[in-house]
Every structure is written in C-alpha cells, then in structure tokens.
Short mmCIF file of C-alpha atoms in Angstrom, two decimals:
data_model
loop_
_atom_site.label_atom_id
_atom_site.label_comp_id
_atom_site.label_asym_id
_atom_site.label_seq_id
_atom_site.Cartn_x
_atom_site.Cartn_y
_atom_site.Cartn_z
CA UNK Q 1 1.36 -53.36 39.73
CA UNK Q 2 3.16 -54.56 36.81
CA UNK Q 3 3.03 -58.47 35.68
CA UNK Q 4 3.43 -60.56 32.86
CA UNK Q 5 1.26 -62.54 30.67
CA UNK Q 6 0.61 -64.02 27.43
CA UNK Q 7 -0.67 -62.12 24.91
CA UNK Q 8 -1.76 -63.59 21.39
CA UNK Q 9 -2.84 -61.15 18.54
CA UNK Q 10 -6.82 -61.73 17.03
CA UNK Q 11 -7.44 -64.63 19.12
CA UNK Q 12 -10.03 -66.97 17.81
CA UNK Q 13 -11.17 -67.96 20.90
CA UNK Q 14 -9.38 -69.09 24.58
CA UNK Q 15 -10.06 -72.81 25.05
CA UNK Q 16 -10.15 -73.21 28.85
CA UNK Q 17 -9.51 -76.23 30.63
CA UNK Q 18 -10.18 -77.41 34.07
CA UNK Q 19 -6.86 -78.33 35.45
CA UNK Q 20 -5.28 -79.90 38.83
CA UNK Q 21 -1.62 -79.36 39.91
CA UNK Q 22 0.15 -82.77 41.08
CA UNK Q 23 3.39 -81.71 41.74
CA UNK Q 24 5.57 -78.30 42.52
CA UNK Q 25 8.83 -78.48 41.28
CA UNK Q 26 10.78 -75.91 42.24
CA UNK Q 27 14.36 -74.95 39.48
CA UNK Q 28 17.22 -73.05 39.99
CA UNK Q 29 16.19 -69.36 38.09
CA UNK Q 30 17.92 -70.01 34.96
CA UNK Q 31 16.70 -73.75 34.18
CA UNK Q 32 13.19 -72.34 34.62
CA UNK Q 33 14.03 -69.03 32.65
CA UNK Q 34 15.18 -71.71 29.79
CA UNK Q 35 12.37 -73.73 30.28
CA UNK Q 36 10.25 -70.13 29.60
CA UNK Q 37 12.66 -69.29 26.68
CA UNK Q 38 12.85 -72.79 25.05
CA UNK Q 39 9.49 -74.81 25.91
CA UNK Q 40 9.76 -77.53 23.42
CA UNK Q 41 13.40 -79.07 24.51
CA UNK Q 42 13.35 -82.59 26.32
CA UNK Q 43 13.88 -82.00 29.72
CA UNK Q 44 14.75 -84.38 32.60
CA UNK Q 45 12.30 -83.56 35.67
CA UNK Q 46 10.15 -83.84 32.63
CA UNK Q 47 10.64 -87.31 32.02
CA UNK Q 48 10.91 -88.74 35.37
CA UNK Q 49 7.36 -86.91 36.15
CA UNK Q 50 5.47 -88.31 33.55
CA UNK Q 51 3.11 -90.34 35.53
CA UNK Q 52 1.96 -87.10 37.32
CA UNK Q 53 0.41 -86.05 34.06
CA UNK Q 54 -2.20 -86.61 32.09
CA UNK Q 55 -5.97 -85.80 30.99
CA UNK Q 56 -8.44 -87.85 32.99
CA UNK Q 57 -12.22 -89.40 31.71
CA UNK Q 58 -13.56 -85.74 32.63
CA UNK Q 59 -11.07 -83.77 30.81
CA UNK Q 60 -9.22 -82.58 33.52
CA UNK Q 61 -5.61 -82.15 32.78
CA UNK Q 62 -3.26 -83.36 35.21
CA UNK Q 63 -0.46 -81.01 35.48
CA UNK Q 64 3.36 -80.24 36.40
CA UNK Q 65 3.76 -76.89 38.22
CA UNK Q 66 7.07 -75.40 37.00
CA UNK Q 67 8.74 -72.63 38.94
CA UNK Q 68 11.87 -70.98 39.48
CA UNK Q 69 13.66 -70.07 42.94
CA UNK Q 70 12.50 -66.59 44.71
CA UNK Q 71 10.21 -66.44 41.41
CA UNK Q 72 6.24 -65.85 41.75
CA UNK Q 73 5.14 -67.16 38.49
CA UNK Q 74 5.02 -70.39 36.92
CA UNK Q 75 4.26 -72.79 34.43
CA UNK Q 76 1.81 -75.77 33.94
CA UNK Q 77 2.70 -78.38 32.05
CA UNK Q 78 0.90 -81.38 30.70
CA UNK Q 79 3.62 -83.45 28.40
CA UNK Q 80 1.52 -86.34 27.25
CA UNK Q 81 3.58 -88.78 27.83
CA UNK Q 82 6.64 -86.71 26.43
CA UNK Q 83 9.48 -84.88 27.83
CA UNK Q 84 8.69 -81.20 26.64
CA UNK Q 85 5.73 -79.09 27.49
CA UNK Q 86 3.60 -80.41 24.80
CA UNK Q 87 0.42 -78.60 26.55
CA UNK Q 88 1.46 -75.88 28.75
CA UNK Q 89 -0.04 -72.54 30.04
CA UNK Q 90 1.89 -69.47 31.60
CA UNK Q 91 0.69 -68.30 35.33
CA UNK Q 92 1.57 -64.94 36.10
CA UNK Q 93 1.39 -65.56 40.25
CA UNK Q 94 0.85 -68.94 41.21
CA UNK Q 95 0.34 -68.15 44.99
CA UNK Q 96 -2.97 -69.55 45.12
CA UNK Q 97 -2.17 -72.64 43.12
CA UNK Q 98 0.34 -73.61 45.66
CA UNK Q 99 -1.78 -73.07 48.83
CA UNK Q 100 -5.36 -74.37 48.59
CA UNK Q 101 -6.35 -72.60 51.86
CA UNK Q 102 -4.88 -69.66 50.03
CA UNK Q 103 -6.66 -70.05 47.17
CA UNK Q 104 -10.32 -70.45 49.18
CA UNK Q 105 -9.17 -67.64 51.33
CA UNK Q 106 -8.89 -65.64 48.01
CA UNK Q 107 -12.02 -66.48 47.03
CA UNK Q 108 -14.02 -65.54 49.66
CA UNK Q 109 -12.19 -61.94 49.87
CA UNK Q 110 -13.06 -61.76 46.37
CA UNK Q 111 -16.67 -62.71 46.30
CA UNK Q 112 -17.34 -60.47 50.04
CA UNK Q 113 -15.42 -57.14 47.84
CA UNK Q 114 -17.76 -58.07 45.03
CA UNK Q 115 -20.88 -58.09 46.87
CA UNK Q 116 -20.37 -55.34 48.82
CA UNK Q 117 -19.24 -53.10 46.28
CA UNK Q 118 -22.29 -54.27 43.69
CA UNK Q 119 -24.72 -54.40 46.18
CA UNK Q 120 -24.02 -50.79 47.65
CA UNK Q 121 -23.73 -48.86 44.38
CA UNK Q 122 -26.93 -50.75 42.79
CA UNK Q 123 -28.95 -49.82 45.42
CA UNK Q 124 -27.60 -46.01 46.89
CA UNK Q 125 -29.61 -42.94 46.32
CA UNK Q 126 -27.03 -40.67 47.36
CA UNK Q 127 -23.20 -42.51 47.17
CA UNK Q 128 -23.46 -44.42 50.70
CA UNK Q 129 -24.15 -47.53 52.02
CA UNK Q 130 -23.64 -49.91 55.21
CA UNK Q 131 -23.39 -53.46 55.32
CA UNK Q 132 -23.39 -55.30 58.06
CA UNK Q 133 -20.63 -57.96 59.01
CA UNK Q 134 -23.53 -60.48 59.73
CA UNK Q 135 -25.11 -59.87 55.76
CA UNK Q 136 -22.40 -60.25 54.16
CA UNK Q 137 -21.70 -63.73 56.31
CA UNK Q 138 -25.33 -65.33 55.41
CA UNK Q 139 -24.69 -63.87 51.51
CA UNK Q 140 -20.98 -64.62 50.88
CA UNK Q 141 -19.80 -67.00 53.83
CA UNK Q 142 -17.11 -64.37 55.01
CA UNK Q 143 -16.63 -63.87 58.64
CA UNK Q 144 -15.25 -60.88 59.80
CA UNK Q 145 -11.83 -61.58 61.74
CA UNK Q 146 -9.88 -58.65 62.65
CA UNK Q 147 -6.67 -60.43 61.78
CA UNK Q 148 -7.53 -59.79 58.37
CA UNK Q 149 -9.48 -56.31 58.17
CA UNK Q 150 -6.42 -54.20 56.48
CA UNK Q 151 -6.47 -56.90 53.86
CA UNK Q 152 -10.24 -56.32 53.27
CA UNK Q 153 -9.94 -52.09 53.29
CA UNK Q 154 -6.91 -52.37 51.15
CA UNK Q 155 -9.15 -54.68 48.06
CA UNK Q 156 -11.89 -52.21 48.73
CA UNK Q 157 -9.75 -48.67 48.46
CA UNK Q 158 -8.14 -50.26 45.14
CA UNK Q 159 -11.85 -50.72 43.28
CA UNK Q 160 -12.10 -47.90 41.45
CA UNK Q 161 -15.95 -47.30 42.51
CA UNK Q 162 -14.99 -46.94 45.95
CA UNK Q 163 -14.13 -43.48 47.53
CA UNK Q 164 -14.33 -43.60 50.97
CA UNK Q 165 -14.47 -46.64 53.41
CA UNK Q 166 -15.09 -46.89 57.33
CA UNK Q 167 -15.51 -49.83 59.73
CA UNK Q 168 -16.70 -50.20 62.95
CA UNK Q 169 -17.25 -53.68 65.47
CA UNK Q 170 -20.03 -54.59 63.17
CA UNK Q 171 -20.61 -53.09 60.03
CA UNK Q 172 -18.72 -51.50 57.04
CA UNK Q 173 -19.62 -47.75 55.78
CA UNK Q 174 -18.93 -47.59 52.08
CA UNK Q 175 -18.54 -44.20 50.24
CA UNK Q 176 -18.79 -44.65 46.32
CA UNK Q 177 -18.48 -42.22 43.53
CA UNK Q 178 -21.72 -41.11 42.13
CA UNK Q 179 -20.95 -42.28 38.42
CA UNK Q 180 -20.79 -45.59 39.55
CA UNK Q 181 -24.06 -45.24 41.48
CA UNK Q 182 -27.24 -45.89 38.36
CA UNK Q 183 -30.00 -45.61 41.25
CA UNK Q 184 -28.49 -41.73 42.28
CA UNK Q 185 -30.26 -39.01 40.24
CA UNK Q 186 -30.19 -35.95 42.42
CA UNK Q 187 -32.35 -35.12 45.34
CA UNK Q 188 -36.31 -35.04 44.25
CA UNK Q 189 -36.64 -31.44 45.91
CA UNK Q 190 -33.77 -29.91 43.54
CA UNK Q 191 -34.78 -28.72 40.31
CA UNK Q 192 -31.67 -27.42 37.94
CA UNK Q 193 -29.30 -25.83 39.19
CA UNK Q 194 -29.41 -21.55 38.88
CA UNK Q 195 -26.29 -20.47 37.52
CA UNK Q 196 -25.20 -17.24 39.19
CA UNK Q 197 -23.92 -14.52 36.87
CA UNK Q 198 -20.82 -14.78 35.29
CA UNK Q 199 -18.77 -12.21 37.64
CA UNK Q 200 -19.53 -14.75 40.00
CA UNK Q 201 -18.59 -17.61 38.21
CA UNK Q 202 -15.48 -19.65 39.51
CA UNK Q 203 -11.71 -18.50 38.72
CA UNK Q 204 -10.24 -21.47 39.85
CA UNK Q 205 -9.19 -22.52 43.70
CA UNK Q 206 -11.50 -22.01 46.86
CA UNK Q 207 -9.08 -19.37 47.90
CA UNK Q 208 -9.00 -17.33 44.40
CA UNK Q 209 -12.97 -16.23 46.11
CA UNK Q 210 -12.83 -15.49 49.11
CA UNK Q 211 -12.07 -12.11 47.94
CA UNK Q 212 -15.72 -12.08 48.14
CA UNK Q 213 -17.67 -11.97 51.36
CA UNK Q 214 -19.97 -15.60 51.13
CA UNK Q 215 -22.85 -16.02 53.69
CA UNK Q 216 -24.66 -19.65 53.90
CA UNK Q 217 -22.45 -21.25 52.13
CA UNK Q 218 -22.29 -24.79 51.58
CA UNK Q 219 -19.23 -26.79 50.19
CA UNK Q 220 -19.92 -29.91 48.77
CA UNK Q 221 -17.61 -32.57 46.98
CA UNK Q 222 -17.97 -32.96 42.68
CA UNK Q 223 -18.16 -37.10 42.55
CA UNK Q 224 -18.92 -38.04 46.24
CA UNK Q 225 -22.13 -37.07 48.23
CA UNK Q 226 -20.98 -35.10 51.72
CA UNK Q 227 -23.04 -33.94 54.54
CA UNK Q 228 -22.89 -30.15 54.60
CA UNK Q 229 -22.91 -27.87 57.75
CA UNK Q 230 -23.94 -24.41 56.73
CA UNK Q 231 -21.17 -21.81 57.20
CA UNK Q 232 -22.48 -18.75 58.06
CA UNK Q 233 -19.50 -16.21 56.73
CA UNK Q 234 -16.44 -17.29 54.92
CA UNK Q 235 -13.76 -15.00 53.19
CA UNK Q 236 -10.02 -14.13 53.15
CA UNK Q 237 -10.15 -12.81 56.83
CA UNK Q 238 -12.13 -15.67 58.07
CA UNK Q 239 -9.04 -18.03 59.04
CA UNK Q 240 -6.01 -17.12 60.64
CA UNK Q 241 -2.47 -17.60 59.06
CA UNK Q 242 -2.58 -21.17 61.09
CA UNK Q 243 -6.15 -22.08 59.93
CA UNK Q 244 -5.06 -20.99 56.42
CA UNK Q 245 -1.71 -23.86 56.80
CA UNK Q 246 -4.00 -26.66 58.11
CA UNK Q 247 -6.49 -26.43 55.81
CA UNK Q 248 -4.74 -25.77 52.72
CA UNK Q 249 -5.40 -28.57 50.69
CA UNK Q 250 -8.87 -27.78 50.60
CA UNK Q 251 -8.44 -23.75 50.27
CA UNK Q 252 -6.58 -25.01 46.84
CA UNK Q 253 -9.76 -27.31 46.12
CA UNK Q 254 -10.38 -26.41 42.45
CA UNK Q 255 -14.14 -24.81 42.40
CA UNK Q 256 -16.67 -26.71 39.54
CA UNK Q 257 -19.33 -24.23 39.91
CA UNK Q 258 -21.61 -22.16 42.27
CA UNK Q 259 -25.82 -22.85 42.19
CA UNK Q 260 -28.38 -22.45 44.40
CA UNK Q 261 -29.59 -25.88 45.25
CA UNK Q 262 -31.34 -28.05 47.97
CA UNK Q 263 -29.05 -26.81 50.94
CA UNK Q 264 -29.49 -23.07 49.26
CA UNK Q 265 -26.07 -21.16 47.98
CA UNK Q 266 -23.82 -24.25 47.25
CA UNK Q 267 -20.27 -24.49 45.77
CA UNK Q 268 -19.24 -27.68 44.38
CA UNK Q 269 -15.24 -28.01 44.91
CA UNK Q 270 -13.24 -31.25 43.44
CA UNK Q 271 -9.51 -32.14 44.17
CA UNK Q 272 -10.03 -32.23 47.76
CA UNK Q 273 -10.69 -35.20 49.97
CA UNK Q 274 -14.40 -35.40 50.76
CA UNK Q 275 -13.63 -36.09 54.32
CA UNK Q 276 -11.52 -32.99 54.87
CA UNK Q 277 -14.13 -31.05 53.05
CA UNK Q 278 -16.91 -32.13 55.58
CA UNK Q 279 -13.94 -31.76 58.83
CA UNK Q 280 -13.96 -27.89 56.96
CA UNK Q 281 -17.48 -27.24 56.82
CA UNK Q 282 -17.77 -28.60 60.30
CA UNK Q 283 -15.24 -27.03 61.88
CA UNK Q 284 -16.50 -23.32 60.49
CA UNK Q 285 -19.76 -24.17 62.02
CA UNK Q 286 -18.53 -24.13 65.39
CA UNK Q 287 -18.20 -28.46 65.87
CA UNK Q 288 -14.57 -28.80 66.80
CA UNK Q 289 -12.92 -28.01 69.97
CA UNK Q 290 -12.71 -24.47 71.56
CA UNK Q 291 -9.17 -24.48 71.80
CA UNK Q 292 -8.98 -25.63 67.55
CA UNK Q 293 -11.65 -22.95 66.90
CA UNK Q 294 -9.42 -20.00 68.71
CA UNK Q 295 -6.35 -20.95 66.96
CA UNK Q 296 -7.76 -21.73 62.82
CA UNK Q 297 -10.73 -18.79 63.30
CA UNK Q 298 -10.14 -15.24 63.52
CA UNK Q 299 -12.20 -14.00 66.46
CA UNK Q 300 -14.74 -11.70 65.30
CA UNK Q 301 -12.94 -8.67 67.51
CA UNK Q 302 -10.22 -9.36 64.91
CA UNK Q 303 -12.28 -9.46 61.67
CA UNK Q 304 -11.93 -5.89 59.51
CA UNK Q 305 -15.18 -4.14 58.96
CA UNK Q 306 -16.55 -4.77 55.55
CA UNK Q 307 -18.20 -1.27 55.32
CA UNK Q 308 -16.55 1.45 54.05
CA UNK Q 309 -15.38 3.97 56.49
CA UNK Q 310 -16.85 7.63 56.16
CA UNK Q 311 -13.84 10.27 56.28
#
C-alpha cells in the first residue's frame, strides 16, 4: 500500500506532542489541496475557528482537523491565535482520529497481533504455537467476536513472521518462519546433516528427480517446520497424468538439499506452500480418500518394473 508522508532530510530530532482534535472540517478537494500546497496563507475557516485552538497548562495542543472531500488524509492545525497553520502536522489516514471507537478498536487489534505474534515466536521450539482466545483476553483485553475474525487473519497474514494461520471456536494456530523463531535450533536428536554425494545432489525442481527411484522419503518445507508422513516409493511413475496436474505446484517445488536427518532420508523443498507439501506427503501415504488415491496414484498393477528384463 502506497501513502504519503513527510519526509525531512538529517532530522535533528522529532518533537512529539500530545494533541486533541476539536473540530473536523471537511473542504471542497482543491481548497484543502491549496491549503497542502500553500500552508502559510490566511484562511477564513481559519479565523472563525480560532477559539478551538490552542495549547493548554499540560501542553496539549488543541487542534483543527483539516480535510478534503472523498480524501483520507488530513491536516492538524494549531494557528495560535492566527489565521494560517502556524503549527501544523500532516496525517497520512486520519480514520482513527475521526472515530474514537475506531481508534480503541485499532488499538486493541494492534496490541492482540502484537502479542500473539511476539509471544509465539519467543517461545516456539519448532515454528508453531496456539493461543487461546481466553489468553489473549486476560493479556490484551481482546474478545474474540466472529464479526471481526477476517480482520484479525488478514493483520496476522500481512506480518512478515507469520506463515501459516488457523482458527478454530477457541484458539488460534500460528505457523511462523523459523528465522523469526530465536528459541528454534534444530531437533536435539539431529546432529549435522550428511550430505549425500554429489550425483545425488539437487538439479533443481522436485520433478527434475524423480528420475530416480526414492524409498522413505520425507519432504519437508526450507523456512517453516511441517509434519512429515513417510512415503514409502516416489518417482516419475508414481502419479498419474491427473495426480501429476493437481499437484504441480509442489512437483515444481525448487529442492534446497537432500540429508539424512531425524525422520531418516529427508529432502528439504522451498517455493511450495507448506500446507500443500504436508496434503502431498499425506496423501502418498495412503490418508486421503480411496476414490482421490485411485485417480492421483498409479496402482501398483500399473507401475513398470524397475529391474531390467533378461532377453
């Protein structure tokens, strides 16, 4: 999202003031785009609002709130007595300023997104976390109202920490990405990785090896820690031409590298969503639906022998 703001070069410091709107005034586009271009001219709602600011005992200025028709930012204005914007200060989206219950609705969005996101990567061991809806009520005051869950999943999909996010009636399963997650260090079991030999290494995409016959295979995601089934044989004959459409985003899942770690032979796979990856892994182990299976899985009276025929 693109917006606008002030922007001064080698700022000394930025003087912040505590501030209270009085009044809204509302202009036609172009006086307020004047009032933006040419600040320091006398105007008239100026001077006939001049009682509505000032700068009280406790410093609080006392402000005009200056916008223009079908416009989303604003401007404050303190005049001093004057009919220019002797003090003023540009607001790129003055939603909240104009809606108090807005503004505290805000807030407490804000501060439940915060906690849930700090609290969950501080504390995971392997990238996930749940939070119950009644924890974060006692530690943020946010009460969970279905009116307003899309709101909540859509501030939590755009932190950049966040990778995955699921709710149910009471609680809220967070999936984060492992750089963002100090307390995650590998399993304790898993020493470092064994690096196959280098005819084995990766080319590029999933599909690029399964010229190769694989056997206990795990697939696992590069930044976000996934559950993986164990898939006993995969290789170019192992889905159909219809399993091979459905799945092909994560067939063209580019391959990191191949180890043998906690689960045994793993492959580590990026540009793929995690949750397709683990719907993959799952579905090759046999947990989807018979009727799936028959049409994504080449039956093994179907499969080409991979010994060599004697002539």
């Amino acid at each position: 999202m693109t917006m606008k703001a002030i922007f001064e070069r080698k700022p000394s410091d930025f003087n912040l003031r505590s501030f209270k709107v009085s009044k809204t005034i509302r202009l036609p586009i172009e006086i307020f785009e004047n009032v933006l271009q040419n600040p320091l001219r006398d105007y008239a709602f100026i001077q006939e609002n001049i009682e509505q600011m000032h700068c009280d005992s406790s410093g609080v200025y006392h402000c005009l709130l200056l916008t223009g028709e079908g416009r989303n930012d604003g401007l404050l204005v303190e005049s001093e007595g004057y009919g220019y914007c002797r003090y003023a200060s540009y607001v790129p989206n003055i939603s909240a300023l104009t809606s108090p219950a807005l503004q505290q609705f805000n807030q407490k969005l804000t501060k439940a997104v915060d906690y849930i996101v700090s609290t969950g990567t501080q504390n995971t061991t392997e990238g996930n976390w749940i939070i119950g809806f009644d924890e974060l009520a006692q530690q943020t005051g946010f009460e969970h109202d279905f009116n307003i869950t899309d709101t909540l999943l859509d501030m939590l999909h755009e932190r950049e920490e966040v990778a995955n996010v699921e709710l149910d009636d009471s609680s809220i399963d967070m999936c984060y990405y492992l750089n963002f997650c100090p307390q995650y260090g590998g399993r304790p079991e898993e020493s470092e990785p064994e690096q196959l030999p280098e005819s084995t290494m990766p080319v590029s995409r999933l599909k690029d090896l399964l010229h190769l016959h694989w056997e206990d295979i795990h697939l696992l995601h590069k930044d976000v820690e996934v559950q993986p089934a164990t898939i006993v044989e995969l290789d170019e004959h192992t889905l159909t031409d219809a399993g091979k459409e459905v799945w092909a985003d994560v067939l063209d899942a580019e391959v990191v590298k191949i180890y043998n770690g906690y689960y045994g032979l793993q492959m580590e796979l990026d540009k793929v969503k995690p949750s397709r990856l683990e719907e993959f892994s799952a579905m090759l182990a046999g947990y989807c639906p018979v009727s799936d299976c028959e049409k994504w899985v080449t039956q093994e009276e179907s499969i080409p022998s991979q010994s060599p025929q004697m002539k």
